[in-house]
PDB file of C-alpha atoms in Angstrom:
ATOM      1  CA  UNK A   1      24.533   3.168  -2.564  1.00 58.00           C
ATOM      2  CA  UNK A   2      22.632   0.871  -0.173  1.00 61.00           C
ATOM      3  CA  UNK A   3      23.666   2.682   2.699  1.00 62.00           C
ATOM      4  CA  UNK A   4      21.412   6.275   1.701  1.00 77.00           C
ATOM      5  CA  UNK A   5      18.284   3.789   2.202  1.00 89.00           C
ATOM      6  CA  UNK A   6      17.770   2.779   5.893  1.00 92.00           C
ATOM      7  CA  UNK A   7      14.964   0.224   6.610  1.00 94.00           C
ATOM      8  CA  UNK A   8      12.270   2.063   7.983  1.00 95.00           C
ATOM      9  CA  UNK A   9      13.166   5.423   6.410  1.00 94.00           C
ATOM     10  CA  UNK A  10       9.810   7.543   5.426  1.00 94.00           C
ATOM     11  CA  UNK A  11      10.490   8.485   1.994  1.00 93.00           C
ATOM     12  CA  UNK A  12       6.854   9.918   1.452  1.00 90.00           C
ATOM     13  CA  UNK A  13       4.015  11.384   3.400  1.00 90.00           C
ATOM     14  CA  UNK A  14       1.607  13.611   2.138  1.00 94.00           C
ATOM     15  CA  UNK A  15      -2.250  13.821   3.257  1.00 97.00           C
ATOM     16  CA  UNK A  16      -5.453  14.302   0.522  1.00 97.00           C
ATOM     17  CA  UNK A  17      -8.900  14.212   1.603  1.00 98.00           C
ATOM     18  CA  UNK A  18     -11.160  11.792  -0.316  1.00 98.00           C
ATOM     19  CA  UNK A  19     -13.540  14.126  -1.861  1.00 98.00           C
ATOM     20  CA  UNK A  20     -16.937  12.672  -3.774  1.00 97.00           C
ATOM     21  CA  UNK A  21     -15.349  14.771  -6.844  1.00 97.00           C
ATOM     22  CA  UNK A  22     -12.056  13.072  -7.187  1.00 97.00           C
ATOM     23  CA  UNK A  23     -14.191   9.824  -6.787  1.00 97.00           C
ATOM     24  CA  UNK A  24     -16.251  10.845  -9.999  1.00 97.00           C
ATOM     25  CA  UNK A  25     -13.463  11.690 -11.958  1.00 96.00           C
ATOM     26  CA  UNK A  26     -11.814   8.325 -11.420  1.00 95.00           C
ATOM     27  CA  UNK A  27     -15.139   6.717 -12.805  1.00 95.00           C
ATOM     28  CA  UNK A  28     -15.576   8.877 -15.284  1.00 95.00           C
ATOM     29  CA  UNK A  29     -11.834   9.105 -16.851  1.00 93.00           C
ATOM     30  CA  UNK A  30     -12.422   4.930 -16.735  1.00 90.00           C
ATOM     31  CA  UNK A  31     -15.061   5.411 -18.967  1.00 89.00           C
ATOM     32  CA  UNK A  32     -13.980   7.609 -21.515  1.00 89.00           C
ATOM     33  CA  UNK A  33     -10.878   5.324 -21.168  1.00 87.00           C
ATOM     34  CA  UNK A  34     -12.754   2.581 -22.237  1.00 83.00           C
ATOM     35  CA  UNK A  35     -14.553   4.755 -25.318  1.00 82.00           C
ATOM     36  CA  UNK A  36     -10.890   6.387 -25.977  1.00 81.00           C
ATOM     37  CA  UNK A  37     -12.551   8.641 -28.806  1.00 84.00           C
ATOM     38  CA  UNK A  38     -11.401  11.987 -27.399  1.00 85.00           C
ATOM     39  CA  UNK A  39     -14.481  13.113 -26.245  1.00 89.00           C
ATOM     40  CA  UNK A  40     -14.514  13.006 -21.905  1.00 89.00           C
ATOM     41  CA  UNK A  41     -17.645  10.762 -20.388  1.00 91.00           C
ATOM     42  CA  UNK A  42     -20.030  10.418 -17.824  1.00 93.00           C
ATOM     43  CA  UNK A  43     -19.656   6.960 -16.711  1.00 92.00           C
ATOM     44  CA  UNK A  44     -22.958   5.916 -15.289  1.00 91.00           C
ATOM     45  CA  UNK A  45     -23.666   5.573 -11.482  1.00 94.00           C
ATOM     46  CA  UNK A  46     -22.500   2.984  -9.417  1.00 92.00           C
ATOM     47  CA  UNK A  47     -20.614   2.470  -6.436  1.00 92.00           C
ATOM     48  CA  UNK A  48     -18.351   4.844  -6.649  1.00 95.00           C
ATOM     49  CA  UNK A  49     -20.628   7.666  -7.564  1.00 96.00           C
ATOM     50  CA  UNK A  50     -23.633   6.788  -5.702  1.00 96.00           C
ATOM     51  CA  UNK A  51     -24.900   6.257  -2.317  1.00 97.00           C
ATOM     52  CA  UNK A  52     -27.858   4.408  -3.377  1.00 96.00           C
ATOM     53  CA  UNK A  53     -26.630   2.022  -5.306  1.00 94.00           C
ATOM     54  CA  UNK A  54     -23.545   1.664  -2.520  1.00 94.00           C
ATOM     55  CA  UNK A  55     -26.156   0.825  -0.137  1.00 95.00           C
ATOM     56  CA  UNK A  56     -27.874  -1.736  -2.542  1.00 91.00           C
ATOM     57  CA  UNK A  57     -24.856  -3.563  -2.345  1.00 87.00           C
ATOM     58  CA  UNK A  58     -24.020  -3.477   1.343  1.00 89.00           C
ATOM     59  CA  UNK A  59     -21.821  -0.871   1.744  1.00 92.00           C
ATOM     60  CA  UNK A  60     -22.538   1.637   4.025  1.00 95.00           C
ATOM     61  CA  UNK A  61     -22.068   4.940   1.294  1.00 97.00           C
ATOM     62  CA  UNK A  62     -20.597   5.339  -1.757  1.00 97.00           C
ATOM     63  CA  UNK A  63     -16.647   4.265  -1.864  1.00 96.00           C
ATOM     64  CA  UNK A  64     -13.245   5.207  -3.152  1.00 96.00           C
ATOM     65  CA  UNK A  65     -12.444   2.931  -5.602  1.00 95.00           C
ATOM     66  CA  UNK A  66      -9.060   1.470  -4.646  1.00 94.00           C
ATOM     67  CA  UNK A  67      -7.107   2.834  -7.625  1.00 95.00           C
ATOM     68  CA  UNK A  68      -7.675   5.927  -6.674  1.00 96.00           C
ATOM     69  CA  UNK A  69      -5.524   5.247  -3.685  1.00 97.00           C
ATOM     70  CA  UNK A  70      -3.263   3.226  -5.383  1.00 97.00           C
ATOM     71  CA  UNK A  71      -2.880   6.011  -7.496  1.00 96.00           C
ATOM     72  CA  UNK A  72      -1.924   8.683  -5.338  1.00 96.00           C
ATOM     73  CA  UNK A  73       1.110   5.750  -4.213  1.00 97.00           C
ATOM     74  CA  UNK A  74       1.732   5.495  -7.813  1.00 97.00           C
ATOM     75  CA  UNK A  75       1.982   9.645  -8.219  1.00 95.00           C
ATOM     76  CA  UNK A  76       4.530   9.507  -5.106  1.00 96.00           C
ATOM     77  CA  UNK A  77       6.659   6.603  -6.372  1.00 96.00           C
ATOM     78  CA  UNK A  78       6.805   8.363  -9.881  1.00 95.00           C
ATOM     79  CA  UNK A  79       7.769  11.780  -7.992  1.00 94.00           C
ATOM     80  CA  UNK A  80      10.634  10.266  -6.071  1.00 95.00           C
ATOM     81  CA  UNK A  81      12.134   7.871  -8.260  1.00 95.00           C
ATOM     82  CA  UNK A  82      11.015   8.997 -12.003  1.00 93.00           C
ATOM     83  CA  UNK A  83      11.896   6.776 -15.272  1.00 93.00           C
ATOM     84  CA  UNK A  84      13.113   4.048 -12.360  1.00 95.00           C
ATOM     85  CA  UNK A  85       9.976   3.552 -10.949  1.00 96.00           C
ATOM     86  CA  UNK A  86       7.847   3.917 -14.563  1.00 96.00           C
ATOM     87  CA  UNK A  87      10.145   1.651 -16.647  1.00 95.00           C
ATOM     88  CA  UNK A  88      11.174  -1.407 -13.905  1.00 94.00           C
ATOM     89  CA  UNK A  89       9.251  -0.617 -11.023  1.00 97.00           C
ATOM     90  CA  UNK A  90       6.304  -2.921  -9.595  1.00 98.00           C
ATOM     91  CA  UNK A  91       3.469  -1.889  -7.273  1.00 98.00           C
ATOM     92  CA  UNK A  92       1.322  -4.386  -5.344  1.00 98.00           C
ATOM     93  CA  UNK A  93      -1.885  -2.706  -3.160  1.00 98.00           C
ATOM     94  CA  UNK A  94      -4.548  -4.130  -1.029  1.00 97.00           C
ATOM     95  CA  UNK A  95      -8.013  -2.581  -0.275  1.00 96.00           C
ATOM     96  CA  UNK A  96      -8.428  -3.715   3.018  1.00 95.00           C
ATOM     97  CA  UNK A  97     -11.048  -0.980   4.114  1.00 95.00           C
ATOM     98  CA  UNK A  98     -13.445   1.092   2.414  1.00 95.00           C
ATOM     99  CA  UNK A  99     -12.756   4.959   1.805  1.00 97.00           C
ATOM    100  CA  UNK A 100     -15.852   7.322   2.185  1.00 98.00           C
ATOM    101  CA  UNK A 101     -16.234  10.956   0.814  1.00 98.00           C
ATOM    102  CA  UNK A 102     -14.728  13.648   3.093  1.00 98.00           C
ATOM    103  CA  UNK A 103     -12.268  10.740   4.918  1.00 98.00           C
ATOM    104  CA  UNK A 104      -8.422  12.270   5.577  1.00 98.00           C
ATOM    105  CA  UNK A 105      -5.751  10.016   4.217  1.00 98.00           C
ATOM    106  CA  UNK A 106      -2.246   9.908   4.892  1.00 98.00           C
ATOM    107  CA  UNK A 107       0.199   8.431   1.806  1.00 97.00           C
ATOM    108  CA  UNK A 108       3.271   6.587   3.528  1.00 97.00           C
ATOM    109  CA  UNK A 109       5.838   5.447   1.455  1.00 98.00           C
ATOM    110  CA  UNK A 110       8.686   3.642   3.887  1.00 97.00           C
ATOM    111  CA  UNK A 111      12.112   1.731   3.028  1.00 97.00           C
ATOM    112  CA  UNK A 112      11.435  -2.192   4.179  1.00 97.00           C
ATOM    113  CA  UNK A 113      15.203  -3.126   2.372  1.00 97.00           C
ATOM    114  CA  UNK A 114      18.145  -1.879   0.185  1.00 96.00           C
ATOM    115  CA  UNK A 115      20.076  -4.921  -1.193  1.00 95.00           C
ATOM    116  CA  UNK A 116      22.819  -4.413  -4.457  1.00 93.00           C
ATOM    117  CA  UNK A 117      22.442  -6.840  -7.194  1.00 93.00           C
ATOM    118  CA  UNK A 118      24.850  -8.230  -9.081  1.00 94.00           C
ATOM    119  CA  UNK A 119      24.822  -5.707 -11.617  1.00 92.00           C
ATOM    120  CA  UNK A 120      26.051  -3.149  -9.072  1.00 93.00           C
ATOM    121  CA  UNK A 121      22.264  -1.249  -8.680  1.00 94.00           C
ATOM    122  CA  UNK A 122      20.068  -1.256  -5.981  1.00 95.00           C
ATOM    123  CA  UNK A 123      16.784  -3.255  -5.641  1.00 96.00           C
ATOM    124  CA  UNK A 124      14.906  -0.828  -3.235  1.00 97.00           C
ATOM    125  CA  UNK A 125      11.968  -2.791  -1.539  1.00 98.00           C
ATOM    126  CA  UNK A 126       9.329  -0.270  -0.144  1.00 98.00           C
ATOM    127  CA  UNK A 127       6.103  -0.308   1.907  1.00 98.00           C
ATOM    128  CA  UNK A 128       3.139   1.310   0.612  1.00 98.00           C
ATOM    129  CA  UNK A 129      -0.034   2.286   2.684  1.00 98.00           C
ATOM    130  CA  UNK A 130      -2.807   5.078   2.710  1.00 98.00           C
ATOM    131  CA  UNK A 131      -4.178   5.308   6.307  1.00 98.00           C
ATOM    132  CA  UNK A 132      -6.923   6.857   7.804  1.00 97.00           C
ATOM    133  CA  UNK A 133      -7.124   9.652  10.366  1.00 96.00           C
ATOM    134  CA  UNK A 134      -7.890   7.211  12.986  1.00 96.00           C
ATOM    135  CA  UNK A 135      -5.301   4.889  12.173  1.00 97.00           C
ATOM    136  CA  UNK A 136      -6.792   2.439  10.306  1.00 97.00           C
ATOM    137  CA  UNK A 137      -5.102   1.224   7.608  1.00 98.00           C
ATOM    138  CA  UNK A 138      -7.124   1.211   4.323  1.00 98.00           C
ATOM    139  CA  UNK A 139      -4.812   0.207   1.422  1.00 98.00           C
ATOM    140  CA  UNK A 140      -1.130  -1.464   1.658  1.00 98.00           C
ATOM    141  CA  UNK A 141       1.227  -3.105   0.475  1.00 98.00           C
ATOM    142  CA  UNK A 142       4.802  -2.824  -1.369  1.00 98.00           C
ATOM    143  CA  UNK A 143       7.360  -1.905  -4.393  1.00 98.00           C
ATOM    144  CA  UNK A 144       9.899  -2.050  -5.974  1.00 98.00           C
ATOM    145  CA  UNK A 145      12.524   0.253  -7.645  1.00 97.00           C
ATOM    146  CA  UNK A 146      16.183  -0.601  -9.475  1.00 96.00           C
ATOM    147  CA  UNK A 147      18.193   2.294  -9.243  1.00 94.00           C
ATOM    148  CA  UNK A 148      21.222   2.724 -11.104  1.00 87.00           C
ATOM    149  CA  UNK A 149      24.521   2.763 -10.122  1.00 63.00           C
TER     150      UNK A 149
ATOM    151  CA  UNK B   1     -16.530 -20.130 -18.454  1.00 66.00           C
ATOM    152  CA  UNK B   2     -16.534 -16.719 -20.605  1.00 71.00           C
ATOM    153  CA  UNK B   3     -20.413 -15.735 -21.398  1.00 69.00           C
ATOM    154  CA  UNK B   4     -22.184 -12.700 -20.236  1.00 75.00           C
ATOM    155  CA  UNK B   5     -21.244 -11.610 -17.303  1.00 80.00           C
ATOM    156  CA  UNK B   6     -17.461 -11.358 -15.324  1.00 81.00           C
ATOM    157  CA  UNK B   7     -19.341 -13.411 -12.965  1.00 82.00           C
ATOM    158  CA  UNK B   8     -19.293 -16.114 -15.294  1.00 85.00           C
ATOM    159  CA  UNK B   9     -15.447 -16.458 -15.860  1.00 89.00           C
ATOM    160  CA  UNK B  10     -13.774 -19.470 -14.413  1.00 91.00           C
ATOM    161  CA  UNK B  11     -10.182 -20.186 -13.488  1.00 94.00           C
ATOM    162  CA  UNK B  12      -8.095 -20.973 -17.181  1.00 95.00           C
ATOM    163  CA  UNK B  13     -10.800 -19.313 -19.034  1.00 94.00           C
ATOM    164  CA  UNK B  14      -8.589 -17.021 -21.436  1.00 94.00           C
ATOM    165  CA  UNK B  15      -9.501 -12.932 -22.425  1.00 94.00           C
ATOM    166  CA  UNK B  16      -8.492 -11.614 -25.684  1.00 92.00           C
ATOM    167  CA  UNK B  17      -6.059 -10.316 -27.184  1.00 95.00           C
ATOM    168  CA  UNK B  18      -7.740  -6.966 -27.523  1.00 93.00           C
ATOM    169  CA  UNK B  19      -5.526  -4.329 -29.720  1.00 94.00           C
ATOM    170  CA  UNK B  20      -5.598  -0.724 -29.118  1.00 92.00           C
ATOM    171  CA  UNK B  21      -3.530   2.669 -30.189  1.00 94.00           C
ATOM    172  CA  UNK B  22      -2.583   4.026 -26.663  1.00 95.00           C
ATOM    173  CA  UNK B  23      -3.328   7.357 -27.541  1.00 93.00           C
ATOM    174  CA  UNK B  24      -2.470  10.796 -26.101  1.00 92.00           C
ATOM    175  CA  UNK B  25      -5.726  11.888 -25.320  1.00 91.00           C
ATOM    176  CA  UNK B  26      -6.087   8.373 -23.164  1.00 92.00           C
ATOM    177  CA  UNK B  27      -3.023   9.223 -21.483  1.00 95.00           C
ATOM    178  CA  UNK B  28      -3.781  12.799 -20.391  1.00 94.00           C
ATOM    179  CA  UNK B  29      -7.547  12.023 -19.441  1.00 93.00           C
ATOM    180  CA  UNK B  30      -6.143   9.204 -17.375  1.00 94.00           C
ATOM    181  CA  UNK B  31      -3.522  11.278 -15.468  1.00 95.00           C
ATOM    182  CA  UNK B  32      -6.041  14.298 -15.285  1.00 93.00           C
ATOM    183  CA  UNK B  33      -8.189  12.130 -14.142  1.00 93.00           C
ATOM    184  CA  UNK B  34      -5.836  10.747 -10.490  1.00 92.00           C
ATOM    185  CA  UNK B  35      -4.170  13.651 -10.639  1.00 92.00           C
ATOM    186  CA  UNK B  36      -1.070  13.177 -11.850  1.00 91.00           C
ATOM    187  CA  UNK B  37       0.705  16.369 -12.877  1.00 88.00           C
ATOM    188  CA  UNK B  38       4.224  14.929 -14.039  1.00 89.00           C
ATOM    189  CA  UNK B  39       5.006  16.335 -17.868  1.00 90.00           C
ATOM    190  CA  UNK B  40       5.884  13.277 -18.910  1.00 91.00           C
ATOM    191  CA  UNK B  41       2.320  12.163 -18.880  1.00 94.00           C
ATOM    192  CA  UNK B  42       0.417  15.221 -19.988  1.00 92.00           C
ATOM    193  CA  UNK B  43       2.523  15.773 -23.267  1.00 82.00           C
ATOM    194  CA  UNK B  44       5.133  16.601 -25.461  1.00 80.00           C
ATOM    195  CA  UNK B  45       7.513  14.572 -27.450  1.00 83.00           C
ATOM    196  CA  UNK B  46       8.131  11.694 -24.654  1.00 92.00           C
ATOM    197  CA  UNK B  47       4.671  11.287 -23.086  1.00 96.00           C
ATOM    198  CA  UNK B  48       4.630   8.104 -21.562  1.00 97.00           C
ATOM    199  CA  UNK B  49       1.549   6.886 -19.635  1.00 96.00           C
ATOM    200  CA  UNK B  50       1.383   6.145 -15.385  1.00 96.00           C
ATOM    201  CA  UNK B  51       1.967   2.786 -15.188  1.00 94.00           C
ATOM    202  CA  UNK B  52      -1.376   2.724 -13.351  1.00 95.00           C
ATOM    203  CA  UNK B  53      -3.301   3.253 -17.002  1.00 93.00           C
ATOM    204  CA  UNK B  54      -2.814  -0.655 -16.722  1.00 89.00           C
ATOM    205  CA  UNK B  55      -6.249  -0.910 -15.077  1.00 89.00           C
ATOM    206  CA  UNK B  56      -7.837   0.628 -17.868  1.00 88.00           C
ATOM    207  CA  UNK B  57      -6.884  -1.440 -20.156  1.00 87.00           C
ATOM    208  CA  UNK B  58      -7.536  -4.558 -18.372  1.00 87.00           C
ATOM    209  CA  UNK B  59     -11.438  -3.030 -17.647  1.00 85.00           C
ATOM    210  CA  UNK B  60     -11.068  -2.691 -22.350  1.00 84.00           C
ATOM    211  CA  UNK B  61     -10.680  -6.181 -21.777  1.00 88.00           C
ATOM    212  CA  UNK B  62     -13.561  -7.176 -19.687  1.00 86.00           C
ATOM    213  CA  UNK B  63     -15.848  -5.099 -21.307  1.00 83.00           C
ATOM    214  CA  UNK B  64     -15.110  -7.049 -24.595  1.00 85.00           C
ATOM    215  CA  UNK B  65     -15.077 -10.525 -23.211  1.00 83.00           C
ATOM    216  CA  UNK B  66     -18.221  -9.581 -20.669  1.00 84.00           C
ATOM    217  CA  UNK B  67     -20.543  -7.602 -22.003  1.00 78.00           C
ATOM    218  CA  UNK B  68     -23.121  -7.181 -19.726  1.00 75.00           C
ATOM    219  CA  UNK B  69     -21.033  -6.249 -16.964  1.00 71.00           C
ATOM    220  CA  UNK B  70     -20.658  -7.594 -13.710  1.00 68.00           C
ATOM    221  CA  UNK B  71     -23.184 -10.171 -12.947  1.00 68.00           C
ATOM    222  CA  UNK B  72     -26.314  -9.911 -10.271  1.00 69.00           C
ATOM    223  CA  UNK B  73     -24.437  -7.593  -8.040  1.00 74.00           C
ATOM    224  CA  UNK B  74     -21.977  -5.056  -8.216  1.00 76.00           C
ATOM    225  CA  UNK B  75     -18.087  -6.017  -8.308  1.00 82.00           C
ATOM    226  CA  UNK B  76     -15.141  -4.599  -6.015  1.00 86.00           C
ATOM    227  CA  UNK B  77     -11.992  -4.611  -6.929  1.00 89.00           C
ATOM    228  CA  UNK B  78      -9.344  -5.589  -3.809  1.00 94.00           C
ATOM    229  CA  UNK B  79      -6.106  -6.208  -5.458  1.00 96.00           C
ATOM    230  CA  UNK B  80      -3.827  -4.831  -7.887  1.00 97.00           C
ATOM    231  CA  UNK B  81      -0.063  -5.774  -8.509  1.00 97.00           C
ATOM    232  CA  UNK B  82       1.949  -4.418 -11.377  1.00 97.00           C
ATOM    233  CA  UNK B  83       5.239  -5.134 -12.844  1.00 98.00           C
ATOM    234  CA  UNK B  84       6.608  -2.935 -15.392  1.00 97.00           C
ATOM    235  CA  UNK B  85       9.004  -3.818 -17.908  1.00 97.00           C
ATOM    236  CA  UNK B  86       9.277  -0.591 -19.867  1.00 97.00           C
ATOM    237  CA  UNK B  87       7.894   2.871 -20.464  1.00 97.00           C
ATOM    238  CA  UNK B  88       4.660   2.482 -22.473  1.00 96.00           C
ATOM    239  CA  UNK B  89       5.154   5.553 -25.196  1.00 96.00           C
ATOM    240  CA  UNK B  90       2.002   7.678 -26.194  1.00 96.00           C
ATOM    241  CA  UNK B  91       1.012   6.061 -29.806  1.00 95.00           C
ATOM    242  CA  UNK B  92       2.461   2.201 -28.699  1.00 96.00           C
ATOM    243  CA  UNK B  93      -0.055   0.330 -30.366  1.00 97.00           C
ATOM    244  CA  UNK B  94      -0.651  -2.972 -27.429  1.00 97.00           C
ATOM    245  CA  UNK B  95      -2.217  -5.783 -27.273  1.00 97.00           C
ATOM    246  CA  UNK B  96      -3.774  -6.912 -24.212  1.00 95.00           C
ATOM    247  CA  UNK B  97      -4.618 -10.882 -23.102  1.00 96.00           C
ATOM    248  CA  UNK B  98      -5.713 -12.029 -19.921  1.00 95.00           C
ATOM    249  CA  UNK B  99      -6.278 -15.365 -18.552  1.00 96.00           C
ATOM    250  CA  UNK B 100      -8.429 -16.333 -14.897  1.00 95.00           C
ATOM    251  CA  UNK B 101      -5.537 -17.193 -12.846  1.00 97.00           C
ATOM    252  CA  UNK B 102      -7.848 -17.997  -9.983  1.00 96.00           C
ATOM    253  CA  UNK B 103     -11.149 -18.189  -8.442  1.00 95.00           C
ATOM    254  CA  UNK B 104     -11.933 -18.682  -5.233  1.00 95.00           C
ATOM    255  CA  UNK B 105     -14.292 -18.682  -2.354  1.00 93.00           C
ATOM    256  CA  UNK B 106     -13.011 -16.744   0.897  1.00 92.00           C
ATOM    257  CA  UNK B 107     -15.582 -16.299   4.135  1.00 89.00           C
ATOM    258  CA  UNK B 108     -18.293 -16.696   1.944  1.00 89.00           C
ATOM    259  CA  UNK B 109     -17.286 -14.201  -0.968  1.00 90.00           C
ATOM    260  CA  UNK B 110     -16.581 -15.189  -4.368  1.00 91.00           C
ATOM    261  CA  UNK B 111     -13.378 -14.149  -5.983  1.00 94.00           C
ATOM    262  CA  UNK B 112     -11.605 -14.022  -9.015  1.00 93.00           C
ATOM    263  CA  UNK B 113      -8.058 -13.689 -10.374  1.00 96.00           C
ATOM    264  CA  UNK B 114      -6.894 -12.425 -13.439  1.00 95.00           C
ATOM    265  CA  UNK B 115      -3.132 -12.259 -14.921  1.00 97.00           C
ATOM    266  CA  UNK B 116      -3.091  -9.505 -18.036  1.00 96.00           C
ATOM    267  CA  UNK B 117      -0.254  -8.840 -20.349  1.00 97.00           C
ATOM    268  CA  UNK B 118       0.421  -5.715 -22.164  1.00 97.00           C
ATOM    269  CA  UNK B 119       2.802  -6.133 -24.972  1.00 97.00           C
ATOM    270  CA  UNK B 120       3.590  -3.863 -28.259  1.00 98.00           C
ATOM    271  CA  UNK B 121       2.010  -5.349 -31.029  1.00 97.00           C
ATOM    272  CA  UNK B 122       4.667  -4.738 -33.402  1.00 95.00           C
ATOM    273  CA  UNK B 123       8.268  -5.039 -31.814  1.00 97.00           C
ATOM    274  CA  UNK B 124       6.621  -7.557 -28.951  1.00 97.00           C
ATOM    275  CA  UNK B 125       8.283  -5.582 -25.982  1.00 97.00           C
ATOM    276  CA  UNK B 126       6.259  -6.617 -23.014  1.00 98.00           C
ATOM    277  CA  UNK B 127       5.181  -3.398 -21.698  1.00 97.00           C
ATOM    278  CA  UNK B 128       3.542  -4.942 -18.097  1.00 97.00           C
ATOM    279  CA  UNK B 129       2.270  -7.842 -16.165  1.00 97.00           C
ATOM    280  CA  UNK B 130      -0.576  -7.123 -14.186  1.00 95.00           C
ATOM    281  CA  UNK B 131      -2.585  -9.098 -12.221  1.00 96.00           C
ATOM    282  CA  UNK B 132      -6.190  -8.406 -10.612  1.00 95.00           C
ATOM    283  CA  UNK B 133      -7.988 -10.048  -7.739  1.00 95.00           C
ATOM    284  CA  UNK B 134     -11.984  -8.756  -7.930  1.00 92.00           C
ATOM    285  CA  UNK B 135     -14.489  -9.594  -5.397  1.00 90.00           C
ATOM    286  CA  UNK B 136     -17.677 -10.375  -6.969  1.00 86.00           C
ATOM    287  CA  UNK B 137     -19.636  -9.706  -4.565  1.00 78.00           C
ATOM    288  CA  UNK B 138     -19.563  -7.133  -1.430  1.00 74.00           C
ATOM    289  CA  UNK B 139     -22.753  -8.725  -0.551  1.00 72.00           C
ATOM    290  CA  UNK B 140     -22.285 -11.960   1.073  1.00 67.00           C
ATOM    291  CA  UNK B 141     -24.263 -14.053  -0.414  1.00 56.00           C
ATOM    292  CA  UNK B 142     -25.277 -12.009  -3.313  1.00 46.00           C
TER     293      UNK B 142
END
């Protein structure tokens, strides 16, 4: 089974644009997350939501949190590989740049190895990155995936 | 040490356990919420949650063991790493712990580590291990 996963294969690249709206809802679904009594919430301002208070903090705008990113990896990894990605996957990401409002980003989901296991599946190792229009890289990182024999 | 503020945790200080019903209504507004349009989170008979709802639960966790929030400045968070160990079922009821793995000065920024687990509170399955690197600052200095 190894053999249908070639090391640098591109298993996943879609684009979003980072919109100031999907930014909100991230902060807000955190917050009624954190309530969790059915009723949807306006999380207060902060960096996320605000350019102010970005700016009171050094940044140059407000900015993407990073699981919003990391989410849209996430989405991928569960669209490709279902129940094997949700029940004995792992997902590692690193913010290494800031995401501002209206910035293009490409999700790229590549093969790094395919190796069997003992128990006849294969441990898929993959790298994980959202990347700017310009190149810049602005979260990475890698996962995993068992898949079945 | 664990006081206020997340600013005050210190490496070994440990967070929890905080118990909560993983509900439906979590699950959906979560997936809504990143857009996540898979059936298996939005309903029906096997909902399960995205794995990524582990954030949210860790943020339950800080919220109870740091009440005020942050600290003097607002926090960023630069790492997340997730292993699952099974499908986390709409109405699991978990319990969440965390301990400060870490913390750490890097170019002048403070940072902090945190290792959460996210078992079932009944059969003990461990549902995830998740752990959390925040900077504390983006400010230097701050």
């Amino acid at each position: 089974m190894t053999e249908k996963w070639e090391t640098g294969t591109q298993i996943v690249k879609r684009s979003r644009v980072m919109t100031a709206e999907r930014m909100r809802w991230y902060a807000d679904a955190l917050e009624s997350c954190a309530q969790d009594d059915g009723q949807a919430v306006i999380a207060p301002l902060n960096i996320h939501t605000s350019d102010e208070i970005a700016r009171d903090n050094g940044l140059p705008a407000r900015v993407s949190d990073g699981m919003v990113s990391t989410n849209w990896i996430s989405t991928a990894l569960t669209d490709v590989f279902g129940d094997s990605y949700l029940a004995t996957g792992s997902l590692l990401t690193r913010f290494r740049r800031p995401i501002l409002v209206d910035e293009k980003i490409d999700i790229q989901i590549t093969v790094r190895a395919a190796e069997a296991t003992p128990e006849g599946e294969t441990l898929l190792t993959l790298d994980v990155a959202c990347v700017k229009s310009d190149g810049e890289v602005a979260t990475a990182g890698n996962a995993t995936v068992v898949l079945g024999r | 040490m664990i006081g206020r503020y997340m600013s005050d945790l210190d490496k070994g200080d440990q967070l929890g356990p905080v118990e909560r019903e993983v509900t439906p209504f979590l699950i959906r507004e979560y997936a809504h919420a990143v857009e996540e349009t898979s059936e298996r989170h939005l309903g029906g008979a096997h909902q399960v949650a995205p794995p990524t709802l582990f954030h949210a639960h860790k943020l339950n966790l800080l919220h109870t063991a740091c009440p005020d929030g942050t600290g003097p400045t607002a926090r960023m968070h630069v790492v997340y790493s997730a292993k699952h160990h099974a499908l986390l079922p709409a109405g699991a009821r978990v319990q969440v712990t965390g301990r400060i793995t870490d913390r750490y000065e890097r170019n002048g920024r403070e940072y902090v580590e945190m290792t959460v687990e996210i078992i079932d509170q009944d059969t003990r399955q461990v549902y995830a291990t998740y752990v959390d690197t925040t900077l504390l600052s983006y400010r230097t200095g701050g």
